[in-house]
Tab-separated table of C-alpha atoms in Angstrom:
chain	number	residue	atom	x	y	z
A	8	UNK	CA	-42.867	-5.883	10.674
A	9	UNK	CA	-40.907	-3.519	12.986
A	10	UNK	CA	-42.329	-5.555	15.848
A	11	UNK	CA	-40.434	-8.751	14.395
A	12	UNK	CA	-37.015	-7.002	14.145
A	13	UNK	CA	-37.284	-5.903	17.431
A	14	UNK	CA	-35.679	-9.437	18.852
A	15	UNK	CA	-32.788	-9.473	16.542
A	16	UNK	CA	-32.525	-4.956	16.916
A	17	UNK	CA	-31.741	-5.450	20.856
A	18	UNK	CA	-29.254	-8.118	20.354
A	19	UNK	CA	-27.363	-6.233	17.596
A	20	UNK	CA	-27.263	-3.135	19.485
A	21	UNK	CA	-26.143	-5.141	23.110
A	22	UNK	CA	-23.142	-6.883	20.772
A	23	UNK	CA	-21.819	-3.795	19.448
A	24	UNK	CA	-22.168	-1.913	22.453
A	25	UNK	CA	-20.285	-4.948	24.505
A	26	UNK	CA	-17.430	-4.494	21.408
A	27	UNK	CA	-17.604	-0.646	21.597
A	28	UNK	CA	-16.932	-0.610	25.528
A	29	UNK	CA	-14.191	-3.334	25.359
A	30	UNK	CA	-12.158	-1.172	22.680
A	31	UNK	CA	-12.622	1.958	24.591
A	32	UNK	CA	-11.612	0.391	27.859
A	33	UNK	CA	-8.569	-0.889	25.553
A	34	UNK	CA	-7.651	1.842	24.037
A	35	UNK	CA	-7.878	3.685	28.105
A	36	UNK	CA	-5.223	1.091	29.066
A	37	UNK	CA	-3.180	1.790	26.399
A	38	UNK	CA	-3.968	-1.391	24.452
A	39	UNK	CA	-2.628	-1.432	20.359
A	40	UNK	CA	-4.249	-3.327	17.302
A	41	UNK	CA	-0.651	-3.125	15.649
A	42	UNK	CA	0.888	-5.005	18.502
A	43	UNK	CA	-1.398	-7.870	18.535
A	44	UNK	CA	-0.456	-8.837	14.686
A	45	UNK	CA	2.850	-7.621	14.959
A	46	UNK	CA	4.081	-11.437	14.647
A	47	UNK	CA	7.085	-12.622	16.147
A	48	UNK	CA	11.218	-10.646	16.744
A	49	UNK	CA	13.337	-11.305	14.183
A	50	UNK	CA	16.636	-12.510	14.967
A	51	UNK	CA	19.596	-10.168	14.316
A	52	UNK	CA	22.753	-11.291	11.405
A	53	UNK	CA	25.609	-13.146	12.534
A	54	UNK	CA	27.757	-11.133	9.975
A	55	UNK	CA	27.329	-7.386	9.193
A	56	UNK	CA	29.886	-4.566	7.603
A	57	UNK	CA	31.160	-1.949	10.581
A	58	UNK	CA	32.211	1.493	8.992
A	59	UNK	CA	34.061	4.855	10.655
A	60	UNK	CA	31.392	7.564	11.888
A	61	UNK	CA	29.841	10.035	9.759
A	62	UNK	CA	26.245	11.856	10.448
A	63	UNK	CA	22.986	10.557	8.768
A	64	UNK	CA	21.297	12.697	6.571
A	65	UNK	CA	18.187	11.044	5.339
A	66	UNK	CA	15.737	8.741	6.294
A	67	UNK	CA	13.868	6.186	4.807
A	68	UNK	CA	10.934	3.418	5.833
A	69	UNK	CA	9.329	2.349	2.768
A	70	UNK	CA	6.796	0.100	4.405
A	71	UNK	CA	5.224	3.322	6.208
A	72	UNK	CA	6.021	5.310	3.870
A	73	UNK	CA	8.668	7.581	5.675
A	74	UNK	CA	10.819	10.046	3.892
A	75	UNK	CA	12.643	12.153	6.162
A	76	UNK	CA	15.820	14.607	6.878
A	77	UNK	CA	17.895	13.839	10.432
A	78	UNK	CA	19.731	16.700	12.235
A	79	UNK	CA	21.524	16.240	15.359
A	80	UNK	CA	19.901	16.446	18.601
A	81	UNK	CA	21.861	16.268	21.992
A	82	UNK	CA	20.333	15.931	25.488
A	83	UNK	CA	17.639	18.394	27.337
A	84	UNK	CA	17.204	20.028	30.766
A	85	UNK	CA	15.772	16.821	32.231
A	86	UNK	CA	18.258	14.354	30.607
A	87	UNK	CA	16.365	13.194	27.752
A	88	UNK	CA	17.023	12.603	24.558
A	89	UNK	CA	15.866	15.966	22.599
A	90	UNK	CA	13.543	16.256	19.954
A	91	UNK	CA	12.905	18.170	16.491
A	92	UNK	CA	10.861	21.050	17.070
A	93	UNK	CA	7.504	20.528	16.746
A	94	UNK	CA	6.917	22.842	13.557
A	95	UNK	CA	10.003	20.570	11.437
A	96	UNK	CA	6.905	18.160	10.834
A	97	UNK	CA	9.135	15.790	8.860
A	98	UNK	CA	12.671	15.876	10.175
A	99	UNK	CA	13.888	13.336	13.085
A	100	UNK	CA	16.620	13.580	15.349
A	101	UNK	CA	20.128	11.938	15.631
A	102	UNK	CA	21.751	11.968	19.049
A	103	UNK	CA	25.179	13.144	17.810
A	104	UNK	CA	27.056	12.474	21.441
A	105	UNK	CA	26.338	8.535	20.274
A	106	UNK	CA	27.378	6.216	17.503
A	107	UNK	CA	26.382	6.888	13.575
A	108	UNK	CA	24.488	4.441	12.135
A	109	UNK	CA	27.259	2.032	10.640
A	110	UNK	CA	29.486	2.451	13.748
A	111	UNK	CA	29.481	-0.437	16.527
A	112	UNK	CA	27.216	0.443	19.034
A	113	UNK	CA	23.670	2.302	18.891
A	114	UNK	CA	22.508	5.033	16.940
A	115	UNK	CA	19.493	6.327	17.939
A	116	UNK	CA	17.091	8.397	15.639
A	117	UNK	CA	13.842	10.166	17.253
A	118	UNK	CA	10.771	11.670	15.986
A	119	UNK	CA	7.436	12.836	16.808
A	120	UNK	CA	4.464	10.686	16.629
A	121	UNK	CA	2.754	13.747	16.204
A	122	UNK	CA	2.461	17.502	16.508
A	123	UNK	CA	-0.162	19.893	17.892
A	124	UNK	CA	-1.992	18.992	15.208
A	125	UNK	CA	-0.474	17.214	12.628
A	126	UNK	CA	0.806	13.556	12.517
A	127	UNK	CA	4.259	13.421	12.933
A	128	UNK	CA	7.312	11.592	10.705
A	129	UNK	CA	7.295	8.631	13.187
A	130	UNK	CA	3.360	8.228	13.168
A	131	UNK	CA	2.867	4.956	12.437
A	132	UNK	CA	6.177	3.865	13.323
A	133	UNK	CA	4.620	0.703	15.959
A	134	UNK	CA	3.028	-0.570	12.173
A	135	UNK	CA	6.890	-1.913	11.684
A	136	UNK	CA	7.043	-5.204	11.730
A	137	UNK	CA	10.278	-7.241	12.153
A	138	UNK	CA	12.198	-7.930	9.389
A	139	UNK	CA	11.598	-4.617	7.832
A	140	UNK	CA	13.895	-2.700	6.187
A	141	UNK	CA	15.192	0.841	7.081
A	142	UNK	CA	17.833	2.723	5.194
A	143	UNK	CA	20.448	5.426	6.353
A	144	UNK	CA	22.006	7.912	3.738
A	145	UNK	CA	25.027	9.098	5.543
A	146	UNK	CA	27.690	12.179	4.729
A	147	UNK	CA	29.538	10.296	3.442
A	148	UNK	CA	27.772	9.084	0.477
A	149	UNK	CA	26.903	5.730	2.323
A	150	UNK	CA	23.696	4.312	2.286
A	151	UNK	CA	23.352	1.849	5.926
A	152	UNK	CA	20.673	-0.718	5.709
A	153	UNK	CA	19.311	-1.835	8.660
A	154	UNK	CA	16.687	-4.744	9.524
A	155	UNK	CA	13.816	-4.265	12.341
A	156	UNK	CA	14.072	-7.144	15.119
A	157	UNK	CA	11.455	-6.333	17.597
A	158	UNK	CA	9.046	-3.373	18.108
A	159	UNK	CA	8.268	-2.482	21.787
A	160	UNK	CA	6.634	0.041	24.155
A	161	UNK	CA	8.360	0.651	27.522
A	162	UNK	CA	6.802	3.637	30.269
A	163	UNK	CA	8.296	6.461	29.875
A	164	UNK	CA	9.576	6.041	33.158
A	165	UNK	CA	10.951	2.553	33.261
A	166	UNK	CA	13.320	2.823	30.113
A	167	UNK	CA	15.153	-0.751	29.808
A	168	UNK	CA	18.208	1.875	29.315
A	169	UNK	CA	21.005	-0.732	28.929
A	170	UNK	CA	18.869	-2.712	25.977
A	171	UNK	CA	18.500	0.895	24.232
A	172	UNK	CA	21.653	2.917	24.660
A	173	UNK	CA	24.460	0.419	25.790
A	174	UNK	CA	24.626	-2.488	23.334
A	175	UNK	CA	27.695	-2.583	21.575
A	176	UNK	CA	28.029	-5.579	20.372
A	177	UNK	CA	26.847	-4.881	17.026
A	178	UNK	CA	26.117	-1.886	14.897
A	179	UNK	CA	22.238	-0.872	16.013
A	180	UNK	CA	19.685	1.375	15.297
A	181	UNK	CA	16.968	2.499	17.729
A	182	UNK	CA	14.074	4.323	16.065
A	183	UNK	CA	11.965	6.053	19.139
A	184	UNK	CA	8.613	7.989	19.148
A	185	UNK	CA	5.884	8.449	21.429
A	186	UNK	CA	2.849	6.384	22.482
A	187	UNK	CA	0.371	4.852	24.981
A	188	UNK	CA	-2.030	6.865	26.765
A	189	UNK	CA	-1.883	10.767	26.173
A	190	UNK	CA	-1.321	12.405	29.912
A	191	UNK	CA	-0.203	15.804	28.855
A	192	UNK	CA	1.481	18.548	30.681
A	193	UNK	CA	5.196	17.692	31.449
A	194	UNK	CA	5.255	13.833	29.906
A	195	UNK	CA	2.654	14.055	26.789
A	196	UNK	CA	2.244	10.347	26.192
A	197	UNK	CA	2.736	7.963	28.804
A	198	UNK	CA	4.832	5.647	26.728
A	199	UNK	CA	7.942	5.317	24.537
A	200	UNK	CA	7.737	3.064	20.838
A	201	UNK	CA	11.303	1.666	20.265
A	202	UNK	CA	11.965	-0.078	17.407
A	203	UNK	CA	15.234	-2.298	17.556
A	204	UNK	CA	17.174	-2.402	14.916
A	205	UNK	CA	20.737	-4.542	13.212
A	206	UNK	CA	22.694	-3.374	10.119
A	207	UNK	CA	22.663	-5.906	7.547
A	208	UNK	CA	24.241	-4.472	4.692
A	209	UNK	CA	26.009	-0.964	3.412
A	210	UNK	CA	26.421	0.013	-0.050
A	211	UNK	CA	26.978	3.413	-1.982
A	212	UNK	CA	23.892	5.969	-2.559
B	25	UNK	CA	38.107	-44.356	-8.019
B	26	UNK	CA	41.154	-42.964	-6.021
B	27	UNK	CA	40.955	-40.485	-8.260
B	28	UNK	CA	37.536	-39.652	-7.887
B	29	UNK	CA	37.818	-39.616	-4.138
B	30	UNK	CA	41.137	-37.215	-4.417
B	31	UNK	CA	38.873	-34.705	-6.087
B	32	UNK	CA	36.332	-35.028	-3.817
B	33	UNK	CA	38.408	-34.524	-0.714
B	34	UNK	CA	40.146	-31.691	-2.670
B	35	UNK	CA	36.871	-29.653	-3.445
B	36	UNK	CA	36.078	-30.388	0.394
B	37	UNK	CA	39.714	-29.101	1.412
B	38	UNK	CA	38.272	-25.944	-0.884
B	39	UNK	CA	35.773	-25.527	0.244
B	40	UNK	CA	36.655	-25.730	4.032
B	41	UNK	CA	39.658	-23.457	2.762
B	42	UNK	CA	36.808	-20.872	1.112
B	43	UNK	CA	34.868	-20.585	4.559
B	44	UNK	CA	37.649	-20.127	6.472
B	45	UNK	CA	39.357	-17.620	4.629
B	46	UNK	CA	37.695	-13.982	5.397
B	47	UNK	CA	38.317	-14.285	9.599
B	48	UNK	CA	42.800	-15.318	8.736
B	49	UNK	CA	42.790	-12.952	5.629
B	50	UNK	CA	45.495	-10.303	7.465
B	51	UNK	CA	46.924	-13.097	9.477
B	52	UNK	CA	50.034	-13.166	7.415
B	53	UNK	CA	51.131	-9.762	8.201
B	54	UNK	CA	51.190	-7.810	11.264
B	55	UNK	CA	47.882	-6.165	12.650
B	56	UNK	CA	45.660	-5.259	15.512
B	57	UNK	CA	42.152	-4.252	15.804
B	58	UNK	CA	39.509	-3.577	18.539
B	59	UNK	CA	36.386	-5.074	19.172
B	60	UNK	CA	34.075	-3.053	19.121
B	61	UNK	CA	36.011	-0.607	16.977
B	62	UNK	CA	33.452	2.008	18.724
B	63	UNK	CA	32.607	2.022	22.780
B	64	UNK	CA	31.429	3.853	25.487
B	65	UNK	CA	33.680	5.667	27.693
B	66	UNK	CA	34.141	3.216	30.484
B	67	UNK	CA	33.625	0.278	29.020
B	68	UNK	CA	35.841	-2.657	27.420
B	69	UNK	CA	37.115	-3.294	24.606
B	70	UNK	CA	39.102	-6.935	23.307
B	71	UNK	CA	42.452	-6.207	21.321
B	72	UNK	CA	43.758	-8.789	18.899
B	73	UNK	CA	46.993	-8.658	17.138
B	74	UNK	CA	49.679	-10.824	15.086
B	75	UNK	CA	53.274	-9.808	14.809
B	76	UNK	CA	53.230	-12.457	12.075
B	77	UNK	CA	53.643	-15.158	14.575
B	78	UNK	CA	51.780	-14.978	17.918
B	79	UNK	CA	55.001	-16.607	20.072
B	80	UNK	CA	55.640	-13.324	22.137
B	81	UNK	CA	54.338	-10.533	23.908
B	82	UNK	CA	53.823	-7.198	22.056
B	83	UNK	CA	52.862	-3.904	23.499
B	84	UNK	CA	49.814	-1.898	22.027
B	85	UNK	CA	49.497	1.453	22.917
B	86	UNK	CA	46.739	3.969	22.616
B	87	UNK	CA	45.555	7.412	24.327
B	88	UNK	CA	42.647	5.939	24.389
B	89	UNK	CA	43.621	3.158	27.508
B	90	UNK	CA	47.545	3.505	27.964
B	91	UNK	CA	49.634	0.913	26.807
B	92	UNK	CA	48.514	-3.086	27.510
B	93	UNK	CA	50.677	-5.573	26.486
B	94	UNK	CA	48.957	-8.353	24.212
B	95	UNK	CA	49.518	-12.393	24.808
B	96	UNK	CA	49.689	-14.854	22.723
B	97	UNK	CA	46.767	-17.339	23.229
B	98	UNK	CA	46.246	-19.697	20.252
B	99	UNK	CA	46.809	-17.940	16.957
B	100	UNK	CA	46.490	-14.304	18.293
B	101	UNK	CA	47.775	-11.795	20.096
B	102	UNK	CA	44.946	-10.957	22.861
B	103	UNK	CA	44.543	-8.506	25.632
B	104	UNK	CA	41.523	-6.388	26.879
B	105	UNK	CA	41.846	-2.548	27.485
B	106	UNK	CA	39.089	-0.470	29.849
B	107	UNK	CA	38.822	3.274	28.591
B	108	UNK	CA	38.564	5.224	31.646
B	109	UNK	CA	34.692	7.129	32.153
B	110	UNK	CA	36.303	10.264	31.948
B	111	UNK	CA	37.700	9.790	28.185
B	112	UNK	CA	37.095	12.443	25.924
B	113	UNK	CA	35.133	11.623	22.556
B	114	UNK	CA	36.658	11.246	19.227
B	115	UNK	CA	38.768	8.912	17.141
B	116	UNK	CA	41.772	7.439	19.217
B	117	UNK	CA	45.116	6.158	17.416
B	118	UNK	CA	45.988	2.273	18.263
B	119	UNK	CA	49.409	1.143	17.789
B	120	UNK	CA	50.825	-1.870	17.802
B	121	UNK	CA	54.895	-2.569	18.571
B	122	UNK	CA	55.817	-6.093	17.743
B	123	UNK	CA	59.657	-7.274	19.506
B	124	UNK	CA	60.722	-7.086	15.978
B	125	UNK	CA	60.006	-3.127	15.617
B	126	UNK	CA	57.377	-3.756	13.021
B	127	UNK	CA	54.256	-1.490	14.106
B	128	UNK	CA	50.245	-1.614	12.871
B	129	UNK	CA	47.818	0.830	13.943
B	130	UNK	CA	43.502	0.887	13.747
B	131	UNK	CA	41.305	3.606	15.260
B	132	UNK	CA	39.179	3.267	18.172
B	133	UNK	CA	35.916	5.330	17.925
B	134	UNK	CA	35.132	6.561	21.617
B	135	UNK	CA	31.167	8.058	22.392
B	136	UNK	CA	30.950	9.648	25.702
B	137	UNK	CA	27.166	10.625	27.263
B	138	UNK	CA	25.356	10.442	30.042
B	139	UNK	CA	22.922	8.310	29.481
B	140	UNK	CA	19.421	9.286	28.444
B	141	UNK	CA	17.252	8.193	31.487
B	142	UNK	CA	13.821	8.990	30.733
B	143	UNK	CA	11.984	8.762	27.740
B	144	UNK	CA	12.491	11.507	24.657
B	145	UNK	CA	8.698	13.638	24.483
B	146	UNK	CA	8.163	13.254	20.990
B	147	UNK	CA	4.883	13.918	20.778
B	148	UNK	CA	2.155	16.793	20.771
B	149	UNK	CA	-1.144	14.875	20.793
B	150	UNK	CA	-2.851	15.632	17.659
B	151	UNK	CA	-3.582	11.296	17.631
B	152	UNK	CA	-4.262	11.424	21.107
B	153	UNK	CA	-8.179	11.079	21.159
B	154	UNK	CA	-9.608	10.854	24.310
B	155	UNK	CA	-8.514	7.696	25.262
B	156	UNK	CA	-11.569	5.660	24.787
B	157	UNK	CA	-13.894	7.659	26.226
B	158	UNK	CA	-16.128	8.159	23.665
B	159	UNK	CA	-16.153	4.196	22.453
B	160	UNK	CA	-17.025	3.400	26.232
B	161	UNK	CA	-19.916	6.282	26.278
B	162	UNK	CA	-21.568	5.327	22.698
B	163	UNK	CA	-20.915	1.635	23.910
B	164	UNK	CA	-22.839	1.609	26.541
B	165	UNK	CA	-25.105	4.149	25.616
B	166	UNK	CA	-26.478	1.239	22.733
B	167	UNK	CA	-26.056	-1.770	25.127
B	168	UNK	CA	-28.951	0.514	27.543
B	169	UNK	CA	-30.569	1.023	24.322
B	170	UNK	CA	-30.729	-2.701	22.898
B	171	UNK	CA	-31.906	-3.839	26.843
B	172	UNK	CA	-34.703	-1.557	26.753
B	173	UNK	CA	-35.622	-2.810	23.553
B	174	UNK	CA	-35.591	-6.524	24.564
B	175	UNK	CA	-37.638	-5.510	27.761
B	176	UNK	CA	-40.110	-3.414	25.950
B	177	UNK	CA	-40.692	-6.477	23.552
B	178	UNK	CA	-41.040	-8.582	26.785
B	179	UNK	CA	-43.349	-6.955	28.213
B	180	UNK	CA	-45.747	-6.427	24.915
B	181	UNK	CA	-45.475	-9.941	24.164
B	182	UNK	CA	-46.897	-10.829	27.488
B	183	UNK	CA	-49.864	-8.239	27.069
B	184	UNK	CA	-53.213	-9.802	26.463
B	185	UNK	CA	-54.113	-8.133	23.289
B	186	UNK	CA	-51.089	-9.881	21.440
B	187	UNK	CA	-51.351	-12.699	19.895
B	188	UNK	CA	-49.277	-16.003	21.709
């Protein structure tokens, strides 16, 4: 009997262990399920509403589930965008030297994949797919809808800055978090998630 | 017939009339905007303006860029305005002085950063893992396994006791 399963035993185990090594040596290059059936960008409106500044307040992602406050962040010591501290596990940052969400131009939001232990309000923010919706709650009473076009991953180190920071052509929102490979020390994760987004609509909270 | 026709051409002259009515709506009066209505400090932004008519030249000031002076082209009043790099941030008054006195104003929104170069670090590895070592390890750990197996059964099966 045990003889007789021994055929069909060896190949399971080689298949699996193939699989099992091909993930892992994924996953060591920074290779993402959610990427491969993320589908397609979708293309930004031709017509949108523009409104005056005012800060964002609140957050919200219903397809992953994200609930969150925003505070203001400007930039650190090394010229990067700041970030929530680590123990406001679900708060994100607004870069309050750029445009609010509404304004032309982009307003960029970022949060923490994860803590020291924890996952973080952005976790599962490269699960967006395009064509998702993402809603602002501004000061002034104003709720800012916004629509995902693509989700990428740039290096930390090779930011496409203009694409992120200087379109202002439209009123944008960029959504950024951390991922790739975990290096630690000064850079924690090797990579950046940015999620693009366009306003499509406004209305009152 | 005629008639027929007249009422189609008129729902058509509607229509036509319907889509093209949000971009003219102010184009009666006098106005100017910028586009984008928010920019970076030096960057550019297009001003468009209507004294009513769009025959002459009007001036448009702002502290934002100094004073340009808009020209007609086609229906508009059109001119493009750099604000300097060194612009403060804030709201910025822009006023428009037609030849006939009559004045409009909008806001231009001005951000001024420096831009973020590297990457924010938003994260403090809690979903880090290991990055695949342990996949690679089991992985191959059960290919060795399922090769010895195959070679064990190799070898048996060749053995004299066991029956071909």
């Amino acid at each position: 009997m045990l003889r007789r399963l021994r055929g069909p035993l060896a190949v399971v185990l080689l298949l699996v262990g193939m699989f099992s090594v091909g993930i892992g040596l994924g996953k060591a290059n920074g290779f993402s399920f959610a990427e491969l059936f993320r589908g397609p960008g979708k293309a930004p409106p031709g017509e949108f509403p523009v409104l005056g500044p005012s800060r964002p307040l609140r957050i919200q992602i219903p397809t992953i589930k994200v609930k969150a406050y925003i505070h203001g962040v400007g930039l650190d010591e090394r010229g990067a965008i700041d970030t929530p501290s680590l123990l406001l596990r679900n708060e994100a940052g607004w870069f309050d030297d750029g445009p609010s969400p509404g304004q032309y131009g982009p307003a960029i939001i970022v949060g923490h994949v994860d803590t020291k232990d924890k996952p973080g309000v952005f976790h599962r923010l490269d699960e967006l797919k395009p064509g998702a919706k993402i809603e602002i709650t501004r000061r002034d009473n104003r709720v800012t809808v916004f629509e995902v076009n693509t989700v990428e991953r740039f290096s930390k180190q090779s930011l496409p800055v203009d694409r992120i920071y200087h379109d202002y052509t439209r009123p944008g929102l960029r959504l950024i978090t951390c991922g790739g490979r975990w290096v630690g020390g000064e850079l924690g994760y090797a990579d950046n998630i940015v999620v693009f987004a366009s306003l499509v609509s406004a209305h009152k909270a | 017939m005629r008639s027929a026709l007249r009422v189609a051409a008129g729902a058509v002259a509607l229509a036509v009339a319907a889509l093209t009515a949000p971009a003219p709506a102010h184009a009666e009066g006098v106005f100017v905007e910028v586009n984008p209505s928010t920019i970076q400090a030096g960057f550019q932004v297009a001003i468009r303006a209507s004294c009513g008519d769009a025959l002459n030249n009007a001036k448009v000031h702002s502290e934002a860029f100094g004073t340009v002076t808009v020209e007609p082209v086609n229906v508009y009043l059109i001119a493009a305005a750099t604000v300097p790099e060194k612009k403060k941030a804030g709201g910025y008054n822009v006023k428009l002085t037609c030849p006939s006195r009559q004045t409009a104003t909008t806001t231009l929104w001005v951000v001024n950063h420096d831009s973020p170069q590297h990457g924010p670090n938003t994260g403090g590895g809690a979903l880090a893992g290991d990055g695949g070592a342990t996949l690679i390890g089991a992985g191959a750990t059960a290919m060795g396994l399922g090769l010895g197996v195959l070679l064990l059964s190799r070898r048996r099966g060749r053995g004299p006791l066991t029956p071909a």
